[in-house]
mmCIF file of C-alpha atoms in Angstrom:
data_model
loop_
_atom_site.group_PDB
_atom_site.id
_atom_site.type_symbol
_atom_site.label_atom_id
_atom_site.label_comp_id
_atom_site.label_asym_id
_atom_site.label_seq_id
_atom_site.Cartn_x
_atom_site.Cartn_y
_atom_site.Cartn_z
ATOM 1 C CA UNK A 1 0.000 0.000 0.000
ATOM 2 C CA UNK A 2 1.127 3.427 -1.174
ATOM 3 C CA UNK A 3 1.732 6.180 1.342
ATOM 4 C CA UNK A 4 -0.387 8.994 1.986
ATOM 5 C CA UNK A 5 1.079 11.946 -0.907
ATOM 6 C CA UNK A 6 2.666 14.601 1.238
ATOM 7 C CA UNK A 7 1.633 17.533 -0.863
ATOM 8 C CA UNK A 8 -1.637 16.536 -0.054
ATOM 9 C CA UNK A 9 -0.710 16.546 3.553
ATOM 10 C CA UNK A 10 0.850 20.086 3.343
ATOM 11 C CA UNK A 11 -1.942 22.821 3.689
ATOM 12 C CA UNK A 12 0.126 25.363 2.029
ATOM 13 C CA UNK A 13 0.600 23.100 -1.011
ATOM 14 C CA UNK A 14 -1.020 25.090 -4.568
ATOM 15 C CA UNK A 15 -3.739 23.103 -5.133
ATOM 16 C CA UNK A 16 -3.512 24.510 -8.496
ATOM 17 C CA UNK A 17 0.018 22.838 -9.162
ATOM 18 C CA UNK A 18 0.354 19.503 -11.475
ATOM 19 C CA UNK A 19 2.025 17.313 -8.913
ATOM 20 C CA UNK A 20 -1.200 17.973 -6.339
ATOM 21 C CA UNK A 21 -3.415 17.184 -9.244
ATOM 22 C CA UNK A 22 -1.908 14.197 -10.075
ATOM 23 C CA UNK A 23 -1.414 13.095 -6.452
ATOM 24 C CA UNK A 24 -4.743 13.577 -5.803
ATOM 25 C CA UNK A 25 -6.162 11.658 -8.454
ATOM 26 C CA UNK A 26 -3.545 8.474 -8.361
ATOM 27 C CA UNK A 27 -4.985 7.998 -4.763
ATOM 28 C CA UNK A 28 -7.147 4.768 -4.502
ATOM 29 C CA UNK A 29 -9.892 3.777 -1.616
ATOM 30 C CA UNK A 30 -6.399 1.567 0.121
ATOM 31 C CA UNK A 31 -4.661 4.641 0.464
ATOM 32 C CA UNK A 32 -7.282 6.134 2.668
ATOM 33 C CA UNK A 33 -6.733 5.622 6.580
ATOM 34 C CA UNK A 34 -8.556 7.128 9.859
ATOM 35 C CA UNK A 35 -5.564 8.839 10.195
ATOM 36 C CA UNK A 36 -4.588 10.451 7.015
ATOM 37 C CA UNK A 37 -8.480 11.201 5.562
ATOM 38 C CA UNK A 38 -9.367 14.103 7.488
ATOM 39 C CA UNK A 39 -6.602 15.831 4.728
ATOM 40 C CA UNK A 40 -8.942 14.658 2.135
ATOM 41 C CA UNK A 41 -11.930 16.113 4.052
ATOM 42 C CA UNK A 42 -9.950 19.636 4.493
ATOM 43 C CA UNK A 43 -9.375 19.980 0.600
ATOM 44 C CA UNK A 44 -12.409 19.356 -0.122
ATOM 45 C CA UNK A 45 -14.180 21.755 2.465
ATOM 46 C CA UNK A 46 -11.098 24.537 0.474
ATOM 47 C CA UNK A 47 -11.778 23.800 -2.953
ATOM 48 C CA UNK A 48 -13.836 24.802 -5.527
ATOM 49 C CA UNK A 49 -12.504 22.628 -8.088
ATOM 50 C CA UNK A 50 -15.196 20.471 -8.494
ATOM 51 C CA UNK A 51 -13.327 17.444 -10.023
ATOM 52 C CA UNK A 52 -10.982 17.700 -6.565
ATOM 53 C CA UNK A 53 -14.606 17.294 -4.711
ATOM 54 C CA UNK A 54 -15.688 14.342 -7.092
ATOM 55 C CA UNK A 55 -12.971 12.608 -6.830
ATOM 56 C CA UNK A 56 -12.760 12.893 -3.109
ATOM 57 C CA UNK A 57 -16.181 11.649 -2.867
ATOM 58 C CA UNK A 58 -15.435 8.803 -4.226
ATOM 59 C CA UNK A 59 -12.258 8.078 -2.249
ATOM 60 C CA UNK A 60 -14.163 8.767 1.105
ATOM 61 C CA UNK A 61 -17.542 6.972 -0.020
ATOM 62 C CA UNK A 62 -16.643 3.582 1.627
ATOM 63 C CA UNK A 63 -15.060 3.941 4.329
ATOM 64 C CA UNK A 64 -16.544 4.150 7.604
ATOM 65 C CA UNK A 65 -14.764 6.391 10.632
ATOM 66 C CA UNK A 66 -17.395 7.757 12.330
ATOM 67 C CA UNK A 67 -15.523 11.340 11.930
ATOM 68 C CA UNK A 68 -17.172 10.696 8.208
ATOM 69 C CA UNK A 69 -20.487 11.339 9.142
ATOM 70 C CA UNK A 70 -20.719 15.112 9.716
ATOM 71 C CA UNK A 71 -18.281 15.432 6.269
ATOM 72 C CA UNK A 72 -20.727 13.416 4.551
ATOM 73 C CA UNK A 73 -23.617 15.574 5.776
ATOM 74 C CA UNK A 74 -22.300 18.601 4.433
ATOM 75 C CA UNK A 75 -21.233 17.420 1.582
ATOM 76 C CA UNK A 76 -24.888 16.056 0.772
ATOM 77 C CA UNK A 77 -26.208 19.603 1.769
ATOM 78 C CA UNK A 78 -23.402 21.419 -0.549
ATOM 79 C CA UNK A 79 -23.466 19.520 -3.503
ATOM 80 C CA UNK A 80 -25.558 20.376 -6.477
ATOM 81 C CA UNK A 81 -24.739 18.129 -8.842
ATOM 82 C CA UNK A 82 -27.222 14.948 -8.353
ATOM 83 C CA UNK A 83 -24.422 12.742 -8.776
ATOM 84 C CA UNK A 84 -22.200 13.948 -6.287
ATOM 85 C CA UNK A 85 -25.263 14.355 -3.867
ATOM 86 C CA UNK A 86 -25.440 10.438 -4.369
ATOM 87 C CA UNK A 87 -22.030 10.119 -3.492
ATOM 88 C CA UNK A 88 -22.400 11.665 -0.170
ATOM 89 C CA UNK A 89 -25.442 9.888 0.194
ATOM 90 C CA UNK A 90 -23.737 6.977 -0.268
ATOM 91 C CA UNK A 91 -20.888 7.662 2.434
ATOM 92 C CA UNK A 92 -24.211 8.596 4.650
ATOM 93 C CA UNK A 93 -26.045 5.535 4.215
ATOM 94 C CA UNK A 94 -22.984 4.207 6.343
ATOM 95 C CA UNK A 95 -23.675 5.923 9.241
ATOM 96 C CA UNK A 96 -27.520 6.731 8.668
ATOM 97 C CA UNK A 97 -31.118 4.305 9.227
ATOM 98 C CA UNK A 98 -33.156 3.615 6.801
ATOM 99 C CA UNK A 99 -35.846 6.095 7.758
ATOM 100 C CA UNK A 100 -33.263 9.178 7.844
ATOM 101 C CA UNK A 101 -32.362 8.413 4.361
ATOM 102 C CA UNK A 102 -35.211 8.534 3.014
ATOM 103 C CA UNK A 103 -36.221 12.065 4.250
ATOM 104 C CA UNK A 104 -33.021 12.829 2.267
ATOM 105 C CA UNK A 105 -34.198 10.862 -0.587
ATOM 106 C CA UNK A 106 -37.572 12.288 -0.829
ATOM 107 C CA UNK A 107 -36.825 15.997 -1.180
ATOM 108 C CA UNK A 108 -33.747 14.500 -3.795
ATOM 109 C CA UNK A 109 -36.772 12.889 -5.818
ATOM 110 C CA UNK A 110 -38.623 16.466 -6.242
ATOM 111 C CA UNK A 111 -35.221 18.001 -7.150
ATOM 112 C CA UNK A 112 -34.613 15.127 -9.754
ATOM 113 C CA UNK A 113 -38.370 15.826 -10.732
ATOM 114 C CA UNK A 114 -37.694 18.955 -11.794
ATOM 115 C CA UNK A 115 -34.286 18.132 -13.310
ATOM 116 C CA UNK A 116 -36.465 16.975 -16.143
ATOM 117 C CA UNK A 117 -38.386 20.435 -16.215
ATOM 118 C CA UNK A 118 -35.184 22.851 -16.679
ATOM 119 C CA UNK A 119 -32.628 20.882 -18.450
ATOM 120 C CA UNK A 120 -34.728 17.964 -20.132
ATOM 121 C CA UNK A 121 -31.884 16.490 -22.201
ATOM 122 C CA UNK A 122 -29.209 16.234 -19.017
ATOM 123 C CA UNK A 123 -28.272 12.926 -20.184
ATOM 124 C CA UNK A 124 -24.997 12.748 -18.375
ATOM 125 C CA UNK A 125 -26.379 13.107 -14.863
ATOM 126 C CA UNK A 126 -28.848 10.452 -15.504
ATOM 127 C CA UNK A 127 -25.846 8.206 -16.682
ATOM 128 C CA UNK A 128 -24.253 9.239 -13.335
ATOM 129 C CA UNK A 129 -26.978 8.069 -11.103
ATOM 130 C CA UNK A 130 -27.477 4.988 -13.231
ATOM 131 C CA UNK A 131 -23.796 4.289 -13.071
ATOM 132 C CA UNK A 132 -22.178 0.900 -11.441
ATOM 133 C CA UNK A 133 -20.972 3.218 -8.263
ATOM 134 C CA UNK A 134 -24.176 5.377 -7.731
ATOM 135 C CA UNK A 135 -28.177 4.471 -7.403
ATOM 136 C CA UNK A 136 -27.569 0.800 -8.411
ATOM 137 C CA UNK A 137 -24.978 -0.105 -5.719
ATOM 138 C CA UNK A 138 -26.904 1.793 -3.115
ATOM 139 C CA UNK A 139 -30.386 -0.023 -3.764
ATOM 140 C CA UNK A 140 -27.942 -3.248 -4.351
ATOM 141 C CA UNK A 141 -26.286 -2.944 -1.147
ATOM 142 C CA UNK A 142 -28.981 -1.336 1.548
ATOM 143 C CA UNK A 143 -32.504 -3.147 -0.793
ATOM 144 C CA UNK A 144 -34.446 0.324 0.872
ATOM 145 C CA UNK A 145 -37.965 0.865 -0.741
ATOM 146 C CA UNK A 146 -36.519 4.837 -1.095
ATOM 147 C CA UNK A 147 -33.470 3.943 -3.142
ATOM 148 C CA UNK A 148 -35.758 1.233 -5.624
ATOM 149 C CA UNK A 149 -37.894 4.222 -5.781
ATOM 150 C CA UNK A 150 -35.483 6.385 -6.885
ATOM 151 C CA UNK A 151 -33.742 4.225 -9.327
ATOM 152 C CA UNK A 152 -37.081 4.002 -10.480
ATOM 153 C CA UNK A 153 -37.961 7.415 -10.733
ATOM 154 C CA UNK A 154 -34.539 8.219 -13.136
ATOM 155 C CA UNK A 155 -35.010 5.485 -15.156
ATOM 156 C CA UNK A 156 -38.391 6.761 -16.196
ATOM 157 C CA UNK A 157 -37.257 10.091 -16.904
ATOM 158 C CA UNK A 158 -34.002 9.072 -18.558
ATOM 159 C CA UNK A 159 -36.708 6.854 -20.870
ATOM 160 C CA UNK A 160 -38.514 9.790 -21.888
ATOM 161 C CA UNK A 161 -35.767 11.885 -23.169
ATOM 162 C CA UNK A 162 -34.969 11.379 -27.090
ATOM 163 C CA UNK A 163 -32.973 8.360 -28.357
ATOM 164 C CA UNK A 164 -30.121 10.647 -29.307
ATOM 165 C CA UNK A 165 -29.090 11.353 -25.540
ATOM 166 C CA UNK A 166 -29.241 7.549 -24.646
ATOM 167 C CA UNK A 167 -26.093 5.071 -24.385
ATOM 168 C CA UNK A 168 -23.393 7.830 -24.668
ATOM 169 C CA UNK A 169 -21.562 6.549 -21.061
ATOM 170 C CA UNK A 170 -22.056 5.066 -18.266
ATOM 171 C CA UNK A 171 -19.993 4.644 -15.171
ATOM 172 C CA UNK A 172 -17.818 1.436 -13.594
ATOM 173 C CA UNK A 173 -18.099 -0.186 -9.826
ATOM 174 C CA UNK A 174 -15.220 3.317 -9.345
ATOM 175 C CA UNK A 175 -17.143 5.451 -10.616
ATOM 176 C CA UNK A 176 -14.588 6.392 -13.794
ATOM 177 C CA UNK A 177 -16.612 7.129 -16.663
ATOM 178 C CA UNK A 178 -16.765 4.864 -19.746
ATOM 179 C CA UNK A 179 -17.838 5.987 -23.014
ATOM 180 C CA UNK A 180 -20.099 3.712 -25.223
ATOM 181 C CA UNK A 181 -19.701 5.935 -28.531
ATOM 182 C CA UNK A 182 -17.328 7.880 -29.629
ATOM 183 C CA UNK A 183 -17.454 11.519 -29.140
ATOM 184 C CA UNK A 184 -17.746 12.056 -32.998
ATOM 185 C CA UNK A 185 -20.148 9.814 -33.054
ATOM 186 C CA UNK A 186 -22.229 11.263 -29.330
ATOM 187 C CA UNK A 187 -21.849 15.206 -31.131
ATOM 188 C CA UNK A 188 -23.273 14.001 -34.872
ATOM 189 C CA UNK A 189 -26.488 12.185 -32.373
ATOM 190 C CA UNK A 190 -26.976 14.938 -31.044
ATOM 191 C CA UNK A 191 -26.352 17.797 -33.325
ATOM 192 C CA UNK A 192 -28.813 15.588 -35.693
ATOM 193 C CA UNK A 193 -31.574 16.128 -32.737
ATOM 194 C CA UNK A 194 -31.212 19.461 -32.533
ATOM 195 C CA UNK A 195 -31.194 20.137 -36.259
ATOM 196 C CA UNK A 196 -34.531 18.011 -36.434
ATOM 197 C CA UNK A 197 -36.217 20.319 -34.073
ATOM 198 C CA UNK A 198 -35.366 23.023 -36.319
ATOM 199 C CA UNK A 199 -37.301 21.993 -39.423
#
């Protein structure tokens, strides 16, 4: 097991720099101890690169010091992205009953609701909740009513958006995003869509 970077340890480290980029996103879940993750927690509470807050996420999602809990909290409360928000709601599960999820998850569903209202062809966040890492593993691991509900509930609305925003990517059991067309191919889709709706 790799050590712990130490320009991620350093809090006057540029988090702008290459080398805390890169450090940052070699990290794996292993790397991650009681002991070194409250770093990761500190970065993200600085940053506003969102990738940084993604990615640490998704390094923090699994792992279970009860320190977590309040980090995962405010992360769930910060986020705006719906993928990220199921992220932190994944780290909260942990530490969180079934019944206090699922006040979370019912004002997430109204949200999501009206996801569909204001940006109807947001294929990408759909693909992000429907990913490996996000609502299936959740509803997979935990079997709650409110997370089958959910699932439910994006699957219906990713159905009723046009064929040309479906099966562009999805997401593996990490999280890292796999394309299932090329971007040539994702662009001509949906340039061809939007052309259509001109005529």
């Amino acid at each position: 097991m790799n050590s712990f970077p130490e320009i991620l340890s350093d809090e006057k480290a540029k988090q702008k720099h290459p080398d805390f980029r890169r450090a940052l996103f070699d990290l794996n879940p292993n790397n991650i101890t009681a002991e070194n993750g409250h770093h990761l927690v500190r970065i993200y509470t600085d940053t506003k690169e969102i990738s940084y807050r993604n990615k640490i996420l998704k390094l923090l999602y699994d792992h279970t010091d009860p320190e977590l809990q309040s980090f995962f909290e405010m992360a769930y409360k910060k986020e705006r992205y719906l993928d990220m928000k199921i992220y932190a709601l994944r780290g909260l599960a942990r530490f969180s009953n079934e019944k206090e999820i699922e006040k979370l998850v019912s004002k997430f569903k109204i949200t999501l609701a009206k996801r569909e209202e204001t940006t109807p062809y947001n294929y990408q966040e759909y693909e992000l909740l429907r990913g490996k890492n996000a609502l299936p593993f959740l509803v997979g691991k935990y079997d709650y009513k409110c997370f089958k509900d959910l699932l439910d509930q994006v699957n219906e609305q990713y159905e009723r958006m046009p064929e040309a925003f479906k099966g562009h990517i999805t997401t593996d059991e990490s999280g890292e995003i796999i394309c299932l067309r090329t971007a040539g191919e994702s662009s001509k889709m949906i340039r061809a869509f939007f052309d259509q709706q001109k005529i």
